[in-house]
Short mmCIF file of C-alpha atoms and ligand atoms in Angstrom, two decimals:
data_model
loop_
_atom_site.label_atom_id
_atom_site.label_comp_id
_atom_site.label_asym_id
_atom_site.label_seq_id
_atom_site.Cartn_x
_atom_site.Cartn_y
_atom_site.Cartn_z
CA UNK A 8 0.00 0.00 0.00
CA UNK A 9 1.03 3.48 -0.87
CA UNK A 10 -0.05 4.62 2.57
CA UNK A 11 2.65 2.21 4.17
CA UNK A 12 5.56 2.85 1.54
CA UNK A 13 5.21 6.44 2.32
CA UNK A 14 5.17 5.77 6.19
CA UNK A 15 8.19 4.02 6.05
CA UNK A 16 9.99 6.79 4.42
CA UNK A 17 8.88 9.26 7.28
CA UNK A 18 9.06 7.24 9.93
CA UNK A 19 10.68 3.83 9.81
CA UNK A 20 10.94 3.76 13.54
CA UNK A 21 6.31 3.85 14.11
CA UNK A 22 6.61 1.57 10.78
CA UNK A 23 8.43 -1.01 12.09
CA UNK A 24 6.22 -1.07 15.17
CA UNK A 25 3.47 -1.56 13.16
CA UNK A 26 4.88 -4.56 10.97
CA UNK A 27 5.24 -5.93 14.06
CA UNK A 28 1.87 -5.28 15.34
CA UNK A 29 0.29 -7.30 11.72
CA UNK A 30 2.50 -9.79 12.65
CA UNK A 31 1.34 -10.37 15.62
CA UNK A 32 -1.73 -10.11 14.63
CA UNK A 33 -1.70 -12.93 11.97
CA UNK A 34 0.68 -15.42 14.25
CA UNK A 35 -1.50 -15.39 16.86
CA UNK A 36 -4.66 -16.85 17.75
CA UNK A 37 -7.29 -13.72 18.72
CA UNK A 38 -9.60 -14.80 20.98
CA UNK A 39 -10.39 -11.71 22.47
CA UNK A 40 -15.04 -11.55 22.11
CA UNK A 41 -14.56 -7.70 21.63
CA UNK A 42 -11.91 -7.82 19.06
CA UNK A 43 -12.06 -8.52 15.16
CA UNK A 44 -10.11 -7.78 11.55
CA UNK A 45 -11.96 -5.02 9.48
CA UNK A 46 -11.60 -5.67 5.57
CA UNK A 47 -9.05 -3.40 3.52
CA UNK A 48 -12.09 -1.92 2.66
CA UNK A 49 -13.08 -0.61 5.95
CA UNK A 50 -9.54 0.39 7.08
CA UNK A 51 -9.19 2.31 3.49
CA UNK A 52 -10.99 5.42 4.68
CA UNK A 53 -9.48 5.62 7.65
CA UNK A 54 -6.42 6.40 5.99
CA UNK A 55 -7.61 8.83 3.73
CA UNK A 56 -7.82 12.44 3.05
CA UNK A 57 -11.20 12.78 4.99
CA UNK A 58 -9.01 13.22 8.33
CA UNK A 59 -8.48 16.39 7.16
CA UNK A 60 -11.70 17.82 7.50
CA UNK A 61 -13.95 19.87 10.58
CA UNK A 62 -17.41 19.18 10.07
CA UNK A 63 -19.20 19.98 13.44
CA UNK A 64 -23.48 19.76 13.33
CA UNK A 65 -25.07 17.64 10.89
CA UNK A 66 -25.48 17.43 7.58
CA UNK A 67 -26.91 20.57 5.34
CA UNK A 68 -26.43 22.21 9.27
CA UNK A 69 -22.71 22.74 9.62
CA UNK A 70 -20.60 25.02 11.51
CA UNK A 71 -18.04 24.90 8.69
CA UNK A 72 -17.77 25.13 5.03
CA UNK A 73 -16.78 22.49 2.73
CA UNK A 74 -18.59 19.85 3.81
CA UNK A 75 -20.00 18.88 0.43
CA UNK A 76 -18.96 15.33 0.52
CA UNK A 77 -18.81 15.02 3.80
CA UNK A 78 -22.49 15.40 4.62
CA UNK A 79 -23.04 12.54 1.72
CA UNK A 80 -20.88 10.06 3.02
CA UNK A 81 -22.82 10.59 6.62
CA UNK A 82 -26.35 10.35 4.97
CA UNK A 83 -24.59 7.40 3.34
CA UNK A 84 -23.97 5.69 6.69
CA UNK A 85 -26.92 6.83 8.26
CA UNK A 86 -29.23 5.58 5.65
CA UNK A 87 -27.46 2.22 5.43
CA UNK A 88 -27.42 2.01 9.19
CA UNK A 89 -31.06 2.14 9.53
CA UNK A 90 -31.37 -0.18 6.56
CA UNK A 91 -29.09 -2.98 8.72
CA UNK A 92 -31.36 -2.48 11.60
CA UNK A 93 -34.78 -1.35 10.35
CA UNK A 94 -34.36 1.74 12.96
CA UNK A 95 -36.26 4.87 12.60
CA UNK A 96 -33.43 6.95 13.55
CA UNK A 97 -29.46 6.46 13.72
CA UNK A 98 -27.12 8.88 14.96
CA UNK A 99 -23.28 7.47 13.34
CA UNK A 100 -21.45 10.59 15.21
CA UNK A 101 -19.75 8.99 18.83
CA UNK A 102 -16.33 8.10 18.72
CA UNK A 103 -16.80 4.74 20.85
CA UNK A 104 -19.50 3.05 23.06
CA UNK A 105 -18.75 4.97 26.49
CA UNK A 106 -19.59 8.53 24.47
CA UNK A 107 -22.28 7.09 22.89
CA UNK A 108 -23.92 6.15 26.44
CA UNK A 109 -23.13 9.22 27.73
CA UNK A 110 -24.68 11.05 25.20
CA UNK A 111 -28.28 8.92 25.73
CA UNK A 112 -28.18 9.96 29.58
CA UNK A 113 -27.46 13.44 28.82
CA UNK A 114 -30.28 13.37 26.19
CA UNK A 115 -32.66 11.39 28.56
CA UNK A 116 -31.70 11.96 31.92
CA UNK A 117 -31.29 15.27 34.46
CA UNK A 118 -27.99 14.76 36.78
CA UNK A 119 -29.47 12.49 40.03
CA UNK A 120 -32.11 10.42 38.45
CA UNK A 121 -32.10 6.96 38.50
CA UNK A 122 -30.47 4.42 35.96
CA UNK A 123 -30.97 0.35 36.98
CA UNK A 124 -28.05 -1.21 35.04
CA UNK A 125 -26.62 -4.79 34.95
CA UNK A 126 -23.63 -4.63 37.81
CA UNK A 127 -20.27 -4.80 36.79
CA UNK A 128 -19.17 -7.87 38.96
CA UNK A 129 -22.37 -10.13 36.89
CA UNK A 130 -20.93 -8.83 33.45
CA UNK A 131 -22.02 -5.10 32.97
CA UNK A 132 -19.90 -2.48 31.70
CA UNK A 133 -18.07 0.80 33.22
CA UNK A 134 -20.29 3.15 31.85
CA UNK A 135 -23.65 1.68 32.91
CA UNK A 136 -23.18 3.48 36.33
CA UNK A 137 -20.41 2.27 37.75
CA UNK A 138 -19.23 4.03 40.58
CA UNK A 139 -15.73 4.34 39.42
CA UNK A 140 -17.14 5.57 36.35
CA UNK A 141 -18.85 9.42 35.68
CA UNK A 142 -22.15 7.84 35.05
CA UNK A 143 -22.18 6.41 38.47
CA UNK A 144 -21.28 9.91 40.13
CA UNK A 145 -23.64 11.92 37.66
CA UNK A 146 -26.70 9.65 38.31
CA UNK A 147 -28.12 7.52 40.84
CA UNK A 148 -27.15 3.62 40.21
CA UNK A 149 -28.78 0.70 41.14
CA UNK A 150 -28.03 -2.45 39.63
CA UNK A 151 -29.45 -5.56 39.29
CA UNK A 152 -27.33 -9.48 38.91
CA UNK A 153 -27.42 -12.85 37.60
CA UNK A 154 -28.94 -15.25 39.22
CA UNK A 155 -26.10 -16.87 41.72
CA UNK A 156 -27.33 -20.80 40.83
CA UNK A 157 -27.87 -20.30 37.18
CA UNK A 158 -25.71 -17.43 36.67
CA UNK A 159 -28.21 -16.45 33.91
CA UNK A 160 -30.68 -13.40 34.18
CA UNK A 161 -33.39 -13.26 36.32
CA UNK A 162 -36.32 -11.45 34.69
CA UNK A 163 -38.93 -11.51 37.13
CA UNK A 164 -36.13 -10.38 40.09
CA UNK A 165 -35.18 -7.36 37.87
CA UNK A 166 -38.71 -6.48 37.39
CA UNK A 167 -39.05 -6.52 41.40
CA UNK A 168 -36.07 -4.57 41.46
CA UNK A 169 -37.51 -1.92 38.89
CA UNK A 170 -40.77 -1.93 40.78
CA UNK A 171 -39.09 -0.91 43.76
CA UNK A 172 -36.43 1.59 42.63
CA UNK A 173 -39.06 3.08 39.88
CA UNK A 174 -35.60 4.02 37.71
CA UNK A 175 -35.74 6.42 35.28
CA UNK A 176 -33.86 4.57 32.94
CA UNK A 177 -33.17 0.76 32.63
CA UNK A 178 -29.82 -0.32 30.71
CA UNK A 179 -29.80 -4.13 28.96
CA UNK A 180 -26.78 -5.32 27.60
CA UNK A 181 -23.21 -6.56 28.83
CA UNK A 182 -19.74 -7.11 28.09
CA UNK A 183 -19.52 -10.48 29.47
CA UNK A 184 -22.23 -12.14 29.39
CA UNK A 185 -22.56 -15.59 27.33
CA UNK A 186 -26.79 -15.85 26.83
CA UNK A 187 -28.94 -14.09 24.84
CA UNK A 188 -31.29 -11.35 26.52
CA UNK A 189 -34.57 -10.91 26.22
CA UNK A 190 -34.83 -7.57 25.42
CA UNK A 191 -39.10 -7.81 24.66
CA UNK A 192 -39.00 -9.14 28.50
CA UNK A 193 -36.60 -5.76 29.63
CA UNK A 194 -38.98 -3.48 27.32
CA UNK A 195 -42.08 -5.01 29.30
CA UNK A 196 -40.76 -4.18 32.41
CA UNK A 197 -39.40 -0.92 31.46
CA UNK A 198 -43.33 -0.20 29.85
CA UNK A 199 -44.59 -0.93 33.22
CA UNK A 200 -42.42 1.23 35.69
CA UNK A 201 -42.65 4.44 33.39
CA UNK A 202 -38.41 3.87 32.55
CA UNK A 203 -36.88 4.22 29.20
CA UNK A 204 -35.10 1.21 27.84
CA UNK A 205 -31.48 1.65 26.67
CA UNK A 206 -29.66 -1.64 25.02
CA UNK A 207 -26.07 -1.55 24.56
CA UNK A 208 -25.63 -4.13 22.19
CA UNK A 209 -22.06 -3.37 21.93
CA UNK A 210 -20.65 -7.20 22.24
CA UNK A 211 -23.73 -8.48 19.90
CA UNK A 212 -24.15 -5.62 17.43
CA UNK A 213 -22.88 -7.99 14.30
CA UNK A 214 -25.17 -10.99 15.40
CA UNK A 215 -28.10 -8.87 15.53
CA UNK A 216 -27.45 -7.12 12.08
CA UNK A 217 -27.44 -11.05 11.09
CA UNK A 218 -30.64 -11.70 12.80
CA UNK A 219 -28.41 -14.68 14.76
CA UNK A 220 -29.36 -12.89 18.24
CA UNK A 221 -33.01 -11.41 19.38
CA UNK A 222 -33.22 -8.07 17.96
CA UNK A 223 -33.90 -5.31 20.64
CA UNK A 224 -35.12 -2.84 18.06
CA UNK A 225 -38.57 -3.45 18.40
CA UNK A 226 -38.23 -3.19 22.15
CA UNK A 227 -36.32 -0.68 23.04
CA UNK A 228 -36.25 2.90 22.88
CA UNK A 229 -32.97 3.76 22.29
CA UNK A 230 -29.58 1.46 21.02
CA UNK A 231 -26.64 1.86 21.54
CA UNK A 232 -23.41 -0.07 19.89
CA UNK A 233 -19.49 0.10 19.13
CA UNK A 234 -19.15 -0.80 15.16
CA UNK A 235 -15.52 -3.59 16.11
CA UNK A 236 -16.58 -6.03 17.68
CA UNK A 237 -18.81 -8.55 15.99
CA UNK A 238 -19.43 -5.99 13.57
CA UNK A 239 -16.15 -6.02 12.21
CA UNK A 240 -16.16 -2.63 11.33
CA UNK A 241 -14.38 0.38 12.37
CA UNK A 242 -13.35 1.81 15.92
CA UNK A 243 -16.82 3.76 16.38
CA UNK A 244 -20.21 3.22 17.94
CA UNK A 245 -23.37 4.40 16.79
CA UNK A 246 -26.49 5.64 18.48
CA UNK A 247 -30.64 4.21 17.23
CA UNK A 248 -33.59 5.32 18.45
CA UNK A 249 -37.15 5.95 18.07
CA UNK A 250 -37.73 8.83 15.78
CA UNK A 251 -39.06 10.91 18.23
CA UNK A 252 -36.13 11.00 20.56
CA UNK A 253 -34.26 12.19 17.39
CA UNK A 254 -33.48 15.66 17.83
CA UNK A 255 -32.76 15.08 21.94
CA UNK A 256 -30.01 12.72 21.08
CA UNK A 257 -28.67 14.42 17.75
CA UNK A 258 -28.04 17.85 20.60
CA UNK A 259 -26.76 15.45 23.33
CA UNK A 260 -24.10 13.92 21.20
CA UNK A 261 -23.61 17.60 19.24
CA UNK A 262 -22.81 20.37 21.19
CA UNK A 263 -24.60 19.24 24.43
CA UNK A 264 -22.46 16.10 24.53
CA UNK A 265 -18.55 14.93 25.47
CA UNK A 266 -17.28 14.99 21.96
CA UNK A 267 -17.28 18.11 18.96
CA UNK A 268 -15.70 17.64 15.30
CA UNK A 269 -16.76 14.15 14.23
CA UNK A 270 -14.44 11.83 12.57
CA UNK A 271 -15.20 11.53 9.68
CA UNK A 272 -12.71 9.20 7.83
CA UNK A 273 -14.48 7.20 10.76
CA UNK A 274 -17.82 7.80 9.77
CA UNK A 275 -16.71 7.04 6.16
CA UNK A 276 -14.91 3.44 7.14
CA UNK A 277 -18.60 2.71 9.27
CA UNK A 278 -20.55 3.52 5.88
CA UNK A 279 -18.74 0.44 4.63
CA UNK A 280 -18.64 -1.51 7.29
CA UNK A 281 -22.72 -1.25 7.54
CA UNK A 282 -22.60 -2.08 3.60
CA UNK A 283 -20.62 -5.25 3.89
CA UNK A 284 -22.93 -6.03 6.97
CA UNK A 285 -26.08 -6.03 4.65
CA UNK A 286 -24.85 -8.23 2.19
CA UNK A 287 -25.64 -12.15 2.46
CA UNK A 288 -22.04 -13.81 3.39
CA UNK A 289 -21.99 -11.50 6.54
CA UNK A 290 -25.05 -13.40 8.10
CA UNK A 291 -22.84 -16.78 6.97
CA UNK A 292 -20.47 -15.20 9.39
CA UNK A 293 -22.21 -14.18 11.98
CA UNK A 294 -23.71 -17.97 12.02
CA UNK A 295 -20.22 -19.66 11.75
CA UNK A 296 -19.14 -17.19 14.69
CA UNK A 297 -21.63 -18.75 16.88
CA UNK A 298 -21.18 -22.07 15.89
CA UNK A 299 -17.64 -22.10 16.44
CA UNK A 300 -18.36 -20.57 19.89
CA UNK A 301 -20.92 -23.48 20.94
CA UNK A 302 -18.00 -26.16 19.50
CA UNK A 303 -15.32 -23.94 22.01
CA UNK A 304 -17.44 -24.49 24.75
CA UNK A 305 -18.63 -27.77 24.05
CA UNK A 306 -14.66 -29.08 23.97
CA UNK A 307 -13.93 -27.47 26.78
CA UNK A 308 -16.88 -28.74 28.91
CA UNK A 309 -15.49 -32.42 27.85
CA UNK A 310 -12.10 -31.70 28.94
CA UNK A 311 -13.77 -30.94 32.32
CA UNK A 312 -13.65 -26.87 32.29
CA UNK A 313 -16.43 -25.04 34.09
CA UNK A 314 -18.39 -22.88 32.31
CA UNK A 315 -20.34 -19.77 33.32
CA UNK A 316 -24.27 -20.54 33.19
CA UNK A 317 -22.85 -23.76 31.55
CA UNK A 318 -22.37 -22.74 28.29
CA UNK A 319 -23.00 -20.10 25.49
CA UNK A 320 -25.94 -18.63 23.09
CA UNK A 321 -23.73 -15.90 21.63
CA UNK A 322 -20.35 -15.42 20.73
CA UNK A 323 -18.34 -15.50 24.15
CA UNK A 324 -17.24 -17.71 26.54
CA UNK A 325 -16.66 -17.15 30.63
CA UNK A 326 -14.52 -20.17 32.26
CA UNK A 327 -14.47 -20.39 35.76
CA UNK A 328 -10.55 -21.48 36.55
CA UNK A 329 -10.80 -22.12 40.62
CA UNK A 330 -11.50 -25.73 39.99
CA UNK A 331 -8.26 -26.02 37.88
CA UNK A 332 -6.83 -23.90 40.58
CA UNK A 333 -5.41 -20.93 38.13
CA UNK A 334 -6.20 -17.68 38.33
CA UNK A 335 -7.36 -16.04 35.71
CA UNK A 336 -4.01 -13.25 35.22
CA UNK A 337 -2.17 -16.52 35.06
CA UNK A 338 -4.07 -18.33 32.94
CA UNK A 339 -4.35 -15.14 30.76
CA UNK A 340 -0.08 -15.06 30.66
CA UNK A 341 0.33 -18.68 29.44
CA UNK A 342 -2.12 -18.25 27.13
CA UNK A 343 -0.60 -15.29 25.86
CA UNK A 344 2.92 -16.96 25.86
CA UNK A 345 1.52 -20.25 23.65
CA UNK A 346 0.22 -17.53 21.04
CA UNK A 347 -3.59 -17.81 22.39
CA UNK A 348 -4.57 -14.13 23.12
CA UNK A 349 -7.72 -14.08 25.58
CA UNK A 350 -8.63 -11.64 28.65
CA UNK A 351 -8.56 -12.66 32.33
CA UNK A 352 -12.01 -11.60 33.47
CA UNK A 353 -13.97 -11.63 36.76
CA UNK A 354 -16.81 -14.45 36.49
CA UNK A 355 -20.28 -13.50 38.66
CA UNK A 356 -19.84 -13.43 42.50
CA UNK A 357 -16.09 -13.29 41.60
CA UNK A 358 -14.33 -14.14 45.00
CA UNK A 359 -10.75 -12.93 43.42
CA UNK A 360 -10.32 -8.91 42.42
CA UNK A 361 -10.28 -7.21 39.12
CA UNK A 362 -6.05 -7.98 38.42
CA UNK A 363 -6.16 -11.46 39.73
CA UNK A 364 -9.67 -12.56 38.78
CA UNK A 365 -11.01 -16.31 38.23
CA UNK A 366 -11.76 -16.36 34.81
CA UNK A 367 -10.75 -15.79 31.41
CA UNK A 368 -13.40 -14.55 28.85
CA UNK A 369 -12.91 -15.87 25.08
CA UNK A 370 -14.84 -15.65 21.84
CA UNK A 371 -15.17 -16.78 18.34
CA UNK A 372 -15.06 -13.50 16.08
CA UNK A 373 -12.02 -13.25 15.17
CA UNK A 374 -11.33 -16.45 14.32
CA UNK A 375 -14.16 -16.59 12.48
CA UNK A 376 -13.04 -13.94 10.18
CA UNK A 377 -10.38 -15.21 9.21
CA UNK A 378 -12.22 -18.67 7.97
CA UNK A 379 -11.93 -20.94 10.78
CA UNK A 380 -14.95 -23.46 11.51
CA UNK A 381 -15.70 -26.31 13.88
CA UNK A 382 -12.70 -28.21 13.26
CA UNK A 383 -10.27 -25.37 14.30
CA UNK A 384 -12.06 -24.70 17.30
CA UNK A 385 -11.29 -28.41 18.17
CA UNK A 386 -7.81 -28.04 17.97
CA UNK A 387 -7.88 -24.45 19.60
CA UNK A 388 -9.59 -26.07 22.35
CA UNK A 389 -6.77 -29.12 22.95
CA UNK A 390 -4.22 -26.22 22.88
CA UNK A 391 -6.04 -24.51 25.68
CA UNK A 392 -6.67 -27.32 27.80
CA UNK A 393 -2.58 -28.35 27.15
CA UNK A 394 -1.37 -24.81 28.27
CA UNK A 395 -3.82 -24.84 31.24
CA UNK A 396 -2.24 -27.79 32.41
CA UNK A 397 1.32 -27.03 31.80
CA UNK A 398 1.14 -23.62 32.87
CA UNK A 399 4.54 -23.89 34.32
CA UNK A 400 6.11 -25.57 31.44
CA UNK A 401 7.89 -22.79 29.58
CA UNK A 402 9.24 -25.52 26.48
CA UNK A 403 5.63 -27.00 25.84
CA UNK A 404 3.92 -23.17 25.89
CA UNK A 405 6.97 -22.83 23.16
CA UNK A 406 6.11 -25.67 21.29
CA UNK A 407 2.68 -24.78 21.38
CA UNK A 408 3.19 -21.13 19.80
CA UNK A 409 5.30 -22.60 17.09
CA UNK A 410 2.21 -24.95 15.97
CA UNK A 411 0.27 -21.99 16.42
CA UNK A 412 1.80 -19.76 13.97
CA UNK A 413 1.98 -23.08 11.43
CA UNK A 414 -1.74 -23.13 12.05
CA UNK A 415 -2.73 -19.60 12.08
CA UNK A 416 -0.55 -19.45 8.76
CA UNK A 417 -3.22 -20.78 6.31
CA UNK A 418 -5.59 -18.61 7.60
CA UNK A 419 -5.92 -15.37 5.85
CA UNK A 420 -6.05 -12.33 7.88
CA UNK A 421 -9.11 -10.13 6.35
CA UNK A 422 -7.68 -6.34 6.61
CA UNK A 423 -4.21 -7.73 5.40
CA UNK A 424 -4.72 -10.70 2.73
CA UNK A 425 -7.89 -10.56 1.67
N1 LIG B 528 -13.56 -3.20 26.19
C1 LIG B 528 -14.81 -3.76 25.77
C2 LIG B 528 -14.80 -5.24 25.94
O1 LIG B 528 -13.75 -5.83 25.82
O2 LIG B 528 -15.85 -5.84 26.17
C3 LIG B 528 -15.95 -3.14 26.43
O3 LIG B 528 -15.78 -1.77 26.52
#
């Protein structure tokens, strides 16, 4: 690429790093759930001239001239959007999933009412209220759990829990959370104690564009998702709502909100990323991603690993280590050191801390990407189960990463090779 040749001319040193970085990349096995490849198609904008440009408001309402193409390409991706998800309105503006909730409670919410959010510790997510987090210092937070025996949601507790608290918002959605959600059941319950519903479908945005996972749409009254993860596009989010709540979000996101100038070689890489999500093969994906998840889990039950609520609808897996008797950070290291890239992640009711937790969390996107099926997820799983066992073993980790990178060799990485 042009873009690279030049780059190394400049600045061999940042080059270098990033040769390194694609190698890395294509050696190892990414089993990170929130991580993907974007095409060359979808990282082409985002190194092109449209950097350049300031284009704060909307389109045909700017604050600066010039924005001729600009305000196409973001019709462009806001018409496609709503196409993908048969949403009445789409706002493509926030630069990641945190900004994008922000800007819903700042459109919704005054500072001190009441959110009811899934808690952190059961699989929720910073910026659902948190109290580390702004939106747990700006707002009222009460939170509800999974169920401690079934480690699943418990629909008719978090409707108690709404009944009582009366919030004026109720978040659905997770970052770690392996089952599908109900999201009619969370828009019943929000219906009935006056609350708006909000569903970050951050982690599952690409496997409901597929129609793999429930769709909230019809549920809910405002979405919100990050365009990476299983949607394999950009680093973005994106905001849908009822068309009624509109012109509160479009201000709360522009200039009521945390961010200004939009990006909009990011914008441009999302129109194309939403394009390649409505054409047939990505719903081939999105089906292969969870089917390579259910083998994962299914392997690793039979090797005798624990998993959270026993298993997995979506594309993500939690694995309890205590009875193995690793903690997750290790677990996480040897992994890391055999070429298998996962997260170490607290598991519900977590009795270890937030560095040294009991789990690792793992998922099939990535993977699936770059064309591997059930068989692959076979072998992926012996790996795991071999490094688990031989944490300690520094030459079989070694051994291990060396059949890795044969292995991840005939794969293709999209974004790179194809
Ligand atoms: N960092 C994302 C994840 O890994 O799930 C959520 O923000």
């Amino acid at each position: 690429m042009k873009e690279k040749i030049s780059l190394k001319q400049t600045d061999p040193q940042l080059y270098e790093l990033i040769i390194k970085e694609e190698q890395r990349q294509r050696e190892q096995l990414q089993l990170i759930p929130s991580e993907n490849y974007a095409s060359k198609a979808v990282l082409a904008p985002l190194a092109s001239v449209l950097s350049n440009k300031y284009s704060e408001g909307y389109p045909g309402k700017r604050y600066y001239q010039g924005n001729k193409f600009i305000d196409q390409i973001e019709k462009l991706a806001q018409e496609r959007l709503k196409r993908l998800y048969q949403a009445e309105y789409a706002n493509i503006q926030p630069f990641s999933g945190a900004p994008a909730n922000f800007a819903v409670y700042l459109a919704l919410l005054k500072p001190g009412e009441k959110i009811l959010a899934m808690d952190l510790a059961s699989g929720g997510h910073l910026s659902h209220g948190a109290k580390v987090n702004l939106s747990g210092q700006l707002y009222q937070t009460v939170f509800y759990n999974v169920n401690p025996q079934t480690e699943k949601l418990d629909y008719d507790e978090i409707e108690e829990i709404a009944k009582k608290e009366r919030p004026q918002l109720i978040i659905a959605g997770a970052t770690a959370y392996p089952r599908e959600i109900n999201f009619a059941r969370f828009g019943e319950i929000a219906r009935k104690v006056g609350a708006y519903l909000m569903v970050d479908m951050a982690h599952i945005a690409g496997l409901v564009a597929a129609k793999v996972h429930p769709d909230p749409v019809p549920h809910a009254d405002v979405i919100t998702a990050t365009t990476h993860k299983t949607l394999r596009g950009p680093r973005g989010a994106f905001i849908l709502a009822r068309s009624e709540l509109g012109p509160q979000i479009d201000r709360a996101v522009f200039p009521g909100g945390i961010q200004a100038g939009p990006h909009n070689h990011v914008q441009a890489a999302k129109a194309v990323c939403f394009y390649e999500a409505l054409q047939p093969q990505f719903k081939d994906y999105a089906r292969q991603v969870i089917k390579n998840a259910a083998v994962l889990a299914q392997k690793l039950q039979e090797k005798g690993y624990r998993l959270v609520s026993g298993g997995t609808d979506n594309h993500l897996l939690l694995i309890d280590l205590r009875p193995q008797n690793i903690d997750g950070r290790t677990a996480a290291l040897a992994l890391e050191e055999a070429g298998i890239i996962v997260n170490k992640n607290k598991i519900p009711f977590d009795p270890g801390t937030a560095v040294k937790p009991s789990g690792i969390r793992l998922g099939s996107p990535a993977v699936t990407s770059r064309g591997m099926k059930e068989a692959e997820m076979e072998q992926i799983a012996s790996w795991i189960d071999q490094v688990l066992q031989n944490y300690q073993n520094k030459q079989l980790l070694e051994k291990i990463r060396r059949e890795v990178v044969a292995f991840a060799s005939s794969f293709p990485v999209p974004g790179l090779d194809s």
